[in-house]
Each structure stands twice: as structure tokens, then as C-alpha cells.
Short mmCIF file of C-alpha atoms in Angstrom, two decimals:
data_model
loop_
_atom_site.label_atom_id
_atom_site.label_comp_id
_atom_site.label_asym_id
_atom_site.label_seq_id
_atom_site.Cartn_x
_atom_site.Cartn_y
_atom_site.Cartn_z
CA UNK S 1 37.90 -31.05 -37.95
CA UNK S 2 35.60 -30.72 -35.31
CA UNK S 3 32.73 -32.94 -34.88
CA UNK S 4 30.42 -29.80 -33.67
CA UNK S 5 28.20 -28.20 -36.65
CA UNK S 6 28.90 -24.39 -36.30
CA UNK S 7 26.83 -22.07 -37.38
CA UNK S 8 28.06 -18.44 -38.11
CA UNK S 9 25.17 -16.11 -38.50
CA UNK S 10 24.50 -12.32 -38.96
CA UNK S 11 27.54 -12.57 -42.15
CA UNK S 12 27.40 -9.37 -44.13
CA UNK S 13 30.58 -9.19 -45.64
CA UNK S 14 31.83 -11.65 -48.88
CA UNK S 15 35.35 -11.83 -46.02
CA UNK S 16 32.89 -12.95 -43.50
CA UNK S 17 31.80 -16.23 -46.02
CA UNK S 18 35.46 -17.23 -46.66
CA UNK S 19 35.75 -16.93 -42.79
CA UNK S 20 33.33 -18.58 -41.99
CA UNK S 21 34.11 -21.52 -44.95
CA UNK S 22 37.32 -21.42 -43.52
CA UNK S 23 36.73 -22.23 -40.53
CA UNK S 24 34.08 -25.41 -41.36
CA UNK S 25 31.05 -23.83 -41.02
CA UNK S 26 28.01 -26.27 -41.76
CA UNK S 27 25.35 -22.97 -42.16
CA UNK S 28 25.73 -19.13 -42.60
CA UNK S 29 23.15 -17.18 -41.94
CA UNK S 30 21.97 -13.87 -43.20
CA UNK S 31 19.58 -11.68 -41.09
CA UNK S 32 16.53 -9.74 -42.44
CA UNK S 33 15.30 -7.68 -39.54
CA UNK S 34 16.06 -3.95 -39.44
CA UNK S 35 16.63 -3.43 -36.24
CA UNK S 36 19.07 -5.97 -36.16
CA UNK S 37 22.62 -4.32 -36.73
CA UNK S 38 23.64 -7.33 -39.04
CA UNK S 39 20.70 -6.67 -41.24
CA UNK S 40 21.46 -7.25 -45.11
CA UNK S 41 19.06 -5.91 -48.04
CA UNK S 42 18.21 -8.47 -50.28
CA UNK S 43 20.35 -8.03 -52.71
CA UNK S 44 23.70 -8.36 -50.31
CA UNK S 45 22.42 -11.17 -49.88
CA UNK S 46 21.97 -12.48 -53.10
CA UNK S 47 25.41 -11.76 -53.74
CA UNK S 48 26.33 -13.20 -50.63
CA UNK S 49 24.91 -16.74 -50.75
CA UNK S 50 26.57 -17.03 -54.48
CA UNK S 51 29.81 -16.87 -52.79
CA UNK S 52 29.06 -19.70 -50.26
CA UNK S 53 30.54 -22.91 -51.12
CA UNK S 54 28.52 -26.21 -52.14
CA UNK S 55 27.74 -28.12 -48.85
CA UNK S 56 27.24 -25.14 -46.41
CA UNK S 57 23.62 -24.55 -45.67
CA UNK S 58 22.65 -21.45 -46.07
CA UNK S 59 19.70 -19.77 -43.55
CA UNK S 60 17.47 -16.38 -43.56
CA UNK S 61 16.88 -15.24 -40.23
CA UNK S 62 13.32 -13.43 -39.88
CA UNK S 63 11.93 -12.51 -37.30
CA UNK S 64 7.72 -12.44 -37.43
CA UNK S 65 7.80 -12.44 -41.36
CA UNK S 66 4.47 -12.23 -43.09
CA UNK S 67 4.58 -13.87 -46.56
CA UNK S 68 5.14 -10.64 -48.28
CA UNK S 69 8.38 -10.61 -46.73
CA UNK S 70 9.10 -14.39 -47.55
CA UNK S 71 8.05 -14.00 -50.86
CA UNK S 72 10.76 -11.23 -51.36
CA UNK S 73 13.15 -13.18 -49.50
CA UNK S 74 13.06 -16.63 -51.16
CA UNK S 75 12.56 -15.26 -54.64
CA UNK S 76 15.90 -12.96 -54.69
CA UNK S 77 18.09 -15.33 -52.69
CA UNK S 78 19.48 -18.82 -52.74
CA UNK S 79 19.04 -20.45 -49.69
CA UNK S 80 18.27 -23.71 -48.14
CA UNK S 81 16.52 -22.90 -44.45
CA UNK S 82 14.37 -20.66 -43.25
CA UNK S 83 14.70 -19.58 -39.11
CA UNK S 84 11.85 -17.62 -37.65
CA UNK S 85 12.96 -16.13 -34.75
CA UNK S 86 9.92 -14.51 -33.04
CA UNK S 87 6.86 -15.22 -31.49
CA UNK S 88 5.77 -17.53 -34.25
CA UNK S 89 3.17 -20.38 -32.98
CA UNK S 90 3.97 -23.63 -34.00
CA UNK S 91 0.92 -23.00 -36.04
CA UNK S 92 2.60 -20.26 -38.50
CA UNK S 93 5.67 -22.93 -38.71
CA UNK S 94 3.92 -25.62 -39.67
CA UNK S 95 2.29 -23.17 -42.20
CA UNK S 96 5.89 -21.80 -43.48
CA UNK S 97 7.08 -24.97 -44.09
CA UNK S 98 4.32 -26.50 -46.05
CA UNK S 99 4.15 -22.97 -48.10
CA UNK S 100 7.79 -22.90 -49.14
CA UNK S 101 9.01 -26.02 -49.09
CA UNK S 102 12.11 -25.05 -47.51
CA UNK S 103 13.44 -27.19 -43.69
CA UNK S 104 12.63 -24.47 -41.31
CA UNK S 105 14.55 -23.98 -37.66
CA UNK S 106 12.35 -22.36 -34.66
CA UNK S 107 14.20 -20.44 -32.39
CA UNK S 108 12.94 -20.58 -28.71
CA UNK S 109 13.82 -18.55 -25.91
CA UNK S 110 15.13 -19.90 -22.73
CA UNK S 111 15.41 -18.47 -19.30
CA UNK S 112 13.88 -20.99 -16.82
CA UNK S 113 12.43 -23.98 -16.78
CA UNK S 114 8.98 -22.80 -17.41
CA UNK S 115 10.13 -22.00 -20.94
CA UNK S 116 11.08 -25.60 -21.74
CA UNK S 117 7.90 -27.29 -22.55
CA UNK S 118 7.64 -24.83 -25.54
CA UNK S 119 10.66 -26.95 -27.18
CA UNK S 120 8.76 -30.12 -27.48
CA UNK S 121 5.49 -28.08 -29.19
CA UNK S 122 8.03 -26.41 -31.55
CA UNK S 123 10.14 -29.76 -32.26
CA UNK S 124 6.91 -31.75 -33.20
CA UNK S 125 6.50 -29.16 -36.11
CA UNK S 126 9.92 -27.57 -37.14
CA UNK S 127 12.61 -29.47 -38.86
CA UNK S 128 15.17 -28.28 -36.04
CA UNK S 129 15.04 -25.98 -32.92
CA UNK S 130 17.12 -23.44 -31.83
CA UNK S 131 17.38 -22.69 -28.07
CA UNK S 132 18.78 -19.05 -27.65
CA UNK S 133 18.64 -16.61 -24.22
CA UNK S 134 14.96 -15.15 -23.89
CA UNK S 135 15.64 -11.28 -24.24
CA UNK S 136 14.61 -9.08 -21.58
CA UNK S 137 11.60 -7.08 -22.10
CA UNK S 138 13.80 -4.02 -22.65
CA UNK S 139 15.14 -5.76 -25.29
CA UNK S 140 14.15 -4.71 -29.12
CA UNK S 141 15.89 -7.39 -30.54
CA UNK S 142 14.88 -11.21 -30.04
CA UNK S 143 18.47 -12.50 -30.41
CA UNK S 144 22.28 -11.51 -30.97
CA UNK S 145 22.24 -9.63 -27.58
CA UNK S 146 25.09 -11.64 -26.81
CA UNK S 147 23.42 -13.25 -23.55
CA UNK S 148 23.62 -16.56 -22.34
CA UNK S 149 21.00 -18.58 -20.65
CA UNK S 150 21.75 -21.22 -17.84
CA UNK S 151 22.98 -24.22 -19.77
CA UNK S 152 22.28 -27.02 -16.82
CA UNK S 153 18.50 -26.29 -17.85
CA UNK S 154 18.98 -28.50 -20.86
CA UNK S 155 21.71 -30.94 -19.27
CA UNK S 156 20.93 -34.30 -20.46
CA UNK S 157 17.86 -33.24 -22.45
CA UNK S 158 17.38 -34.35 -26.15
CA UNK S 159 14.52 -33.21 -28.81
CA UNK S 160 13.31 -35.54 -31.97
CA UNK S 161 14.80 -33.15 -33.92
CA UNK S 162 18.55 -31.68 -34.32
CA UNK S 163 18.77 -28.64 -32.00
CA UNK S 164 21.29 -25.84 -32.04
CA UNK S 165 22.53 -23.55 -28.96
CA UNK S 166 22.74 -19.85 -29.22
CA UNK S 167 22.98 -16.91 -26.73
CA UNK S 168 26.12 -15.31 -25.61
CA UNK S 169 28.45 -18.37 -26.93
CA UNK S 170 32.03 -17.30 -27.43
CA UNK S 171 35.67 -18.66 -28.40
CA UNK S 172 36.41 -18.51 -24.88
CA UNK S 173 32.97 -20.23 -23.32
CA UNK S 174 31.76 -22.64 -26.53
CA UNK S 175 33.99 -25.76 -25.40
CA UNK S 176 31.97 -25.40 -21.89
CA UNK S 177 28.89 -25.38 -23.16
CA UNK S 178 29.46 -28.21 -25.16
CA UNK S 179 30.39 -30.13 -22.32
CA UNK S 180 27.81 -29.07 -19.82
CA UNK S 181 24.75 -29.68 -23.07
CA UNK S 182 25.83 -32.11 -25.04
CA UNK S 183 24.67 -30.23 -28.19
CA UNK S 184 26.45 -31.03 -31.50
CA UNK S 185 25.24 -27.96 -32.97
CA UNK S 186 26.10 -24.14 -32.27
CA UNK S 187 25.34 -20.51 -33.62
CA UNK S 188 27.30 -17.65 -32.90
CA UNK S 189 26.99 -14.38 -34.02
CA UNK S 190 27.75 -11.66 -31.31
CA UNK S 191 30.39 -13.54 -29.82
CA UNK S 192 32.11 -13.80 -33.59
CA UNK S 193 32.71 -9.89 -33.71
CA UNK S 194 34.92 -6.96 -33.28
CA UNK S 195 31.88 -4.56 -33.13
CA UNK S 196 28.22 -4.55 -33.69
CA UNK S 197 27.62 -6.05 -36.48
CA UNK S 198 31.06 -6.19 -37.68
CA UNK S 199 32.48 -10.33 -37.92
CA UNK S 200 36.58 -10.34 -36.91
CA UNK S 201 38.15 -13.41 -38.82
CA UNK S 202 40.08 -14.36 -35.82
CA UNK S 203 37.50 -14.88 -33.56
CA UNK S 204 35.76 -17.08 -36.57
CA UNK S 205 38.85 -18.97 -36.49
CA UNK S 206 39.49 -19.20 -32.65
CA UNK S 207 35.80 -20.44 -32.31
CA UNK S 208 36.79 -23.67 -34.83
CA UNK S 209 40.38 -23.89 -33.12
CA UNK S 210 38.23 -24.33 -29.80
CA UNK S 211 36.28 -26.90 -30.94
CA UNK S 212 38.91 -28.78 -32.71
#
């Protein structure tokens, strides 16, 4: 089993969960943004995160939620993270958090080194950071673009908080970036799929045979 905690996100399918279990995830995630072509309505969800077994965490991805949206969320599904995965300021996490009482990861996005600094602000409030490729601004979605950033930027560096690295990782390239980063933690979700939106199983199961 490998020692790296996967995380397979954007599941929409009950095959996708049994996948993913199969395969050792530590957290599924299930995305509520429209635009986002693994968006789920609530109650796939629901249905969803019944089917996940005991001991796999289970996240909402949101991007720029207000609490009417939270509200909705939380109240009609089971789960045991929240991600925010826009421009929230570590203000609105810190305000999350303390609101709904659930851990809550910050993505950040990455592209130089200018955008680093950003990590510590978000790590001194969120109970774990995720560091995915900063879209382009032609970009309508903030994530799941399947884009990686340069992984040197982060060689070496460590947070006071468990991080996670996202962006473009595949079967093929996830060993590598383990190596070059260090990071015990990844999320895939692009990288896991046959087509937009669409998970393959043997991918899922090629990305935990990689980082057996």
C-alpha cells in the first residue's frame, strides 16, 4: 500500500467510489461548481458519500460559496471537509471553519514564486493547503484544467499544516512529482479520466499501482 494519501476528486459515479476505494483512496471529493464538468447536484451526492466506506474522508469542493450555498451543501450531504477553491481570503476561511465546524483545505494557485508567500497566510488559518496550477486568465474554471505548475518551486519547502499537490498530475508523471516535492499527499482529477468529467477505473488503478 502506498505510503502517499491520494485523493480522487470530481467522482460522480457510485463505480467511481469503489474505484477510487479500491485503489486506497484517503479522500473523495465531490465538486459543486457548475461550470465545472464534474459538477454533482446535491442529491448525487448524498447518495454518493453513503456509498463511501468508513475511513475515507470525504470533501465538497466550492468554489467562492456564500453560506447559502454551504448551508445547502452540509445539510443534504455527509461529509467531513470542506475545500474552497477560489479567491477566498484567509479571512472567509477562518470564518468557514469556525461557522461549520468542519477541517477546511484552501486551495492556492501556483505559477511563480511570487505566489508562494500566499501559502504561509493560508496555512496559519486552514487545517490543510492545497497547491494546484494558477489558471490562466482565459480560464473559467479555477482547477481540473489538467495543468501542472513547476514543481522545483516548492522543492524542499514544508507548511505547518498537511499540504496536498494538484494540477495536471497523472499515472504517468505522479511518481516524479513525488520525488522532485516531497509531498505525501496528492489530488487528481483530470488526469484520472477517459473524458471530461468522465473517471476511467484503470487510470484510478494505474495511479495507486504507481505509487505502490
Amino acid at each position: 500500500m502506498t505510503t502517499t494519501r491520494i485523493k480522487f476528486c470530481g467522482l460522480s459515479r457510485p463505480e467511481d467510489i469503489e474505484a477510487a476505494a479500491k485503489a486506497g483512496a484517503a479522500y473523495v471529493g465531490f465538486v459543486f461548481f457548475p461550470k465545472s464538468p464534474r459538477n454533482v447536484s446535491l442529491e448525487t451526492a448524498a447518495a454518493l458519500a453513503a456509498e463511501v466506506p468508513v475511513g475515507i474522508c470525504k470533501v465538497a469542493l466550492t468554489v467562492n460559496a456564500d453560506n447559502d450555498l454551504l448551508d445547502r451543501i452540509t445539510g443534504a450531504v455527509p461529509l467531513d471537509m470542506l475545500q474552497l477553491h477560489g479567491q477566498e481570503t484567509p479571512e472567509r476561511v477562518a470564518e468557514v471553519k469556525a461557522h461549520y465546524g468542519l477541517p477546511v483545505m484552501k486551495a492556492v494557485g501556483i505559477a511563480t514564486a511570487d505566489d508562494l508567500p500566499a501559502l504561509d497566510k493560508y496555512a496559519a488559518v486552514a487545517d490543510q493547503i492545497l497547491l494546484d496550477a494558477k489558471p490562466s486568465p482565459d480560464d473559467d474554471r479555477p482547477g481540473g484544467n489538467g495543468v501542472a505548475f513547476d514543481w522545483t518551486l516548492i522543492a524542499g519547502r514544508r507548511w505547518p499544516v498537511p499540504w496536498m499537490l494538484a494540477g495536471g498530475l497523472t499515472p504517468e508523471n505522479v511518481a516524479e512529482a513525488v520525488r522532485l516535492t516531497g509531498v505525501r499527499q496528492v489530488d487528481l482529477s483530470s488526469g484520472i479520466e477517459s473524458a471530461p468529467g468522465v473517471k476511467d477505473p484503470a487510470k484510478i488503478a494505474a495511479l495507486a499501482k504507481a505509487l505502490a
